[in-house]
PDB file of C-alpha atoms in Angstrom:
ATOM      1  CA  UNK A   1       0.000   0.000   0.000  1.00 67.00           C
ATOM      2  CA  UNK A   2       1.694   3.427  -0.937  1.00 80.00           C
ATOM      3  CA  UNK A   3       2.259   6.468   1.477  1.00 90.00           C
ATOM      4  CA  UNK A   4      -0.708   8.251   1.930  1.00 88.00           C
ATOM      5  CA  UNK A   5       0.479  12.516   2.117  1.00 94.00           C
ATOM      6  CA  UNK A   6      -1.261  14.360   4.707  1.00 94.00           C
ATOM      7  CA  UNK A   7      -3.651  15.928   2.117  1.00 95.00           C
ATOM      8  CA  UNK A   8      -4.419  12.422   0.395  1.00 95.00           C
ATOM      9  CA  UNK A   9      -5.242  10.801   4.363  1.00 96.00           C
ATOM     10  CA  UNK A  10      -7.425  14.178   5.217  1.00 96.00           C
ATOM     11  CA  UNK A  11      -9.467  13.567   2.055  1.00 97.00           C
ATOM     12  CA  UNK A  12     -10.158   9.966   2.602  1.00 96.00           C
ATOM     13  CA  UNK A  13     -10.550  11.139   6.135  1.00 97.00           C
ATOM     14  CA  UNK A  14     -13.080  13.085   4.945  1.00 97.00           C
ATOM     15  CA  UNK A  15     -14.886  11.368   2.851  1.00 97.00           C
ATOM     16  CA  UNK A  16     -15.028   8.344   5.200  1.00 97.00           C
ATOM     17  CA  UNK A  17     -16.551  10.508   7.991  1.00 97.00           C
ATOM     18  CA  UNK A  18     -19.211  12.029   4.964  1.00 96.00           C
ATOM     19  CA  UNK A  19     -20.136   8.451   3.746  1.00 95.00           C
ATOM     20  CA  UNK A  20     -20.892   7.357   7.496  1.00 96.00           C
ATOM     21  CA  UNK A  21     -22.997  10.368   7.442  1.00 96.00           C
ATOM     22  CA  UNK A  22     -24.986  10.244   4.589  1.00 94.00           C
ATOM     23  CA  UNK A  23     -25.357   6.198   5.867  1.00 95.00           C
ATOM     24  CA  UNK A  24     -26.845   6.929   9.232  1.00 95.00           C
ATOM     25  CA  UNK A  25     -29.090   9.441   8.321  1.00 93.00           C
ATOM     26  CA  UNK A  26     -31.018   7.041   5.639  1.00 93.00           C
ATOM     27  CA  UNK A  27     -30.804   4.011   7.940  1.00 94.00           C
ATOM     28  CA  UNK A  28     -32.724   6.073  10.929  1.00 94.00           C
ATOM     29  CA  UNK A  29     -35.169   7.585   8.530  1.00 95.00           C
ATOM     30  CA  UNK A  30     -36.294   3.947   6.781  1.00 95.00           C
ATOM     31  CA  UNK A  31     -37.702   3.021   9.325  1.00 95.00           C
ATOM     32  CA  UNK A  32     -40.041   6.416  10.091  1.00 94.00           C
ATOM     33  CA  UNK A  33     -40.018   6.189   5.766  1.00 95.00           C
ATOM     34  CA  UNK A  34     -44.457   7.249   6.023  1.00 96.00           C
ATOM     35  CA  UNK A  35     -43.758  10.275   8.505  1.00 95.00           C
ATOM     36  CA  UNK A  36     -40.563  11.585   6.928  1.00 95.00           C
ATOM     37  CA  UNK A  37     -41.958  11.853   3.643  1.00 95.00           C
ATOM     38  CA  UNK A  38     -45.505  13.631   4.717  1.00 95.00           C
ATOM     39  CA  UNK A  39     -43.349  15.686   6.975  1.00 94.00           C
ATOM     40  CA  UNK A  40     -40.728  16.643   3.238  1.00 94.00           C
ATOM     41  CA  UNK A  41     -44.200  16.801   1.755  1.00 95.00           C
ATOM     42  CA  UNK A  42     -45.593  19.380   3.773  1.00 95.00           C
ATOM     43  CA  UNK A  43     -42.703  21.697   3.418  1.00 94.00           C
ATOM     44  CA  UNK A  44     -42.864  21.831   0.104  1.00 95.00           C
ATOM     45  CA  UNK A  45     -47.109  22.297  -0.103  1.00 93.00           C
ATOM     46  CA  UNK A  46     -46.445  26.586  -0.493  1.00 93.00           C
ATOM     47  CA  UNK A  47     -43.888  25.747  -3.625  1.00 94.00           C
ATOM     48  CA  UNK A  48     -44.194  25.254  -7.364  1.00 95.00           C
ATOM     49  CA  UNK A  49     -42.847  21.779  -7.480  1.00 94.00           C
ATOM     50  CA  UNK A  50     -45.879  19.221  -7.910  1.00 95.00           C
ATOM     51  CA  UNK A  51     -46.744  17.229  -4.450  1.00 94.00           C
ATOM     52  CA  UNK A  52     -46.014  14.119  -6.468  1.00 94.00           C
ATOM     53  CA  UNK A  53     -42.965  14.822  -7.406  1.00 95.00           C
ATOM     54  CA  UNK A  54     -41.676  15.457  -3.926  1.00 95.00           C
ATOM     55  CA  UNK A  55     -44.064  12.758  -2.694  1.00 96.00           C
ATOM     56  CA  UNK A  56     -42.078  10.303  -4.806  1.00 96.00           C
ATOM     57  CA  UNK A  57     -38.189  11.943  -4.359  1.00 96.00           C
ATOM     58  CA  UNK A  58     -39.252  11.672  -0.071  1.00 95.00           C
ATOM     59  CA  UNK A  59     -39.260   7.841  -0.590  1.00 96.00           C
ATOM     60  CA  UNK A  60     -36.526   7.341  -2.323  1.00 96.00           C
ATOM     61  CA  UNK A  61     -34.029   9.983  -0.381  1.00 95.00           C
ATOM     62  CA  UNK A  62     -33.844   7.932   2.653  1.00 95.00           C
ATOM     63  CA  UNK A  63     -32.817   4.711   0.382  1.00 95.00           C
ATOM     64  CA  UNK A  64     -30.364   6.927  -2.246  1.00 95.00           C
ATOM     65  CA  UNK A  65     -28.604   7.930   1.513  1.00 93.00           C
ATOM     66  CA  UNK A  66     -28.047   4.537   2.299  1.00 94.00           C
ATOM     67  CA  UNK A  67     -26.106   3.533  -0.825  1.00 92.00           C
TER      68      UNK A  67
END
């Protein structure tokens, strides 16, 4: 395995810590998948975007995180 520099092991360092991140939050938020995406919906009731359309992006968000 070659020498990681300082900026090379901050970056993976980094990208680890985002990853675990982005994991977590889509693993709690499959299970409450029905009240997270009315909750998404209802912020986005006053906007242009169609309901459906955010309806349908709420329920996959969660899933997207967890890949």
């Amino acid at each position: 395995m070659p020498k990681l520099t300082n900026n090379q092991l901050a970056f993976l360092l980094a990208r680890i810590t985002l990853g675990i991140n982005f994991f977590l939050h889509g693993f709690v938020r499959i299970p409450k998948l029905e009240a997270f995406a009315s909750g998404l919906t209802q912020g986005f009731e006053v906007t242009m975007l169609p309901l459906a359309l955010v309806k349908m992006i709420a329920y996959a968000i969660p899933f997207i995180e967890v890949i």
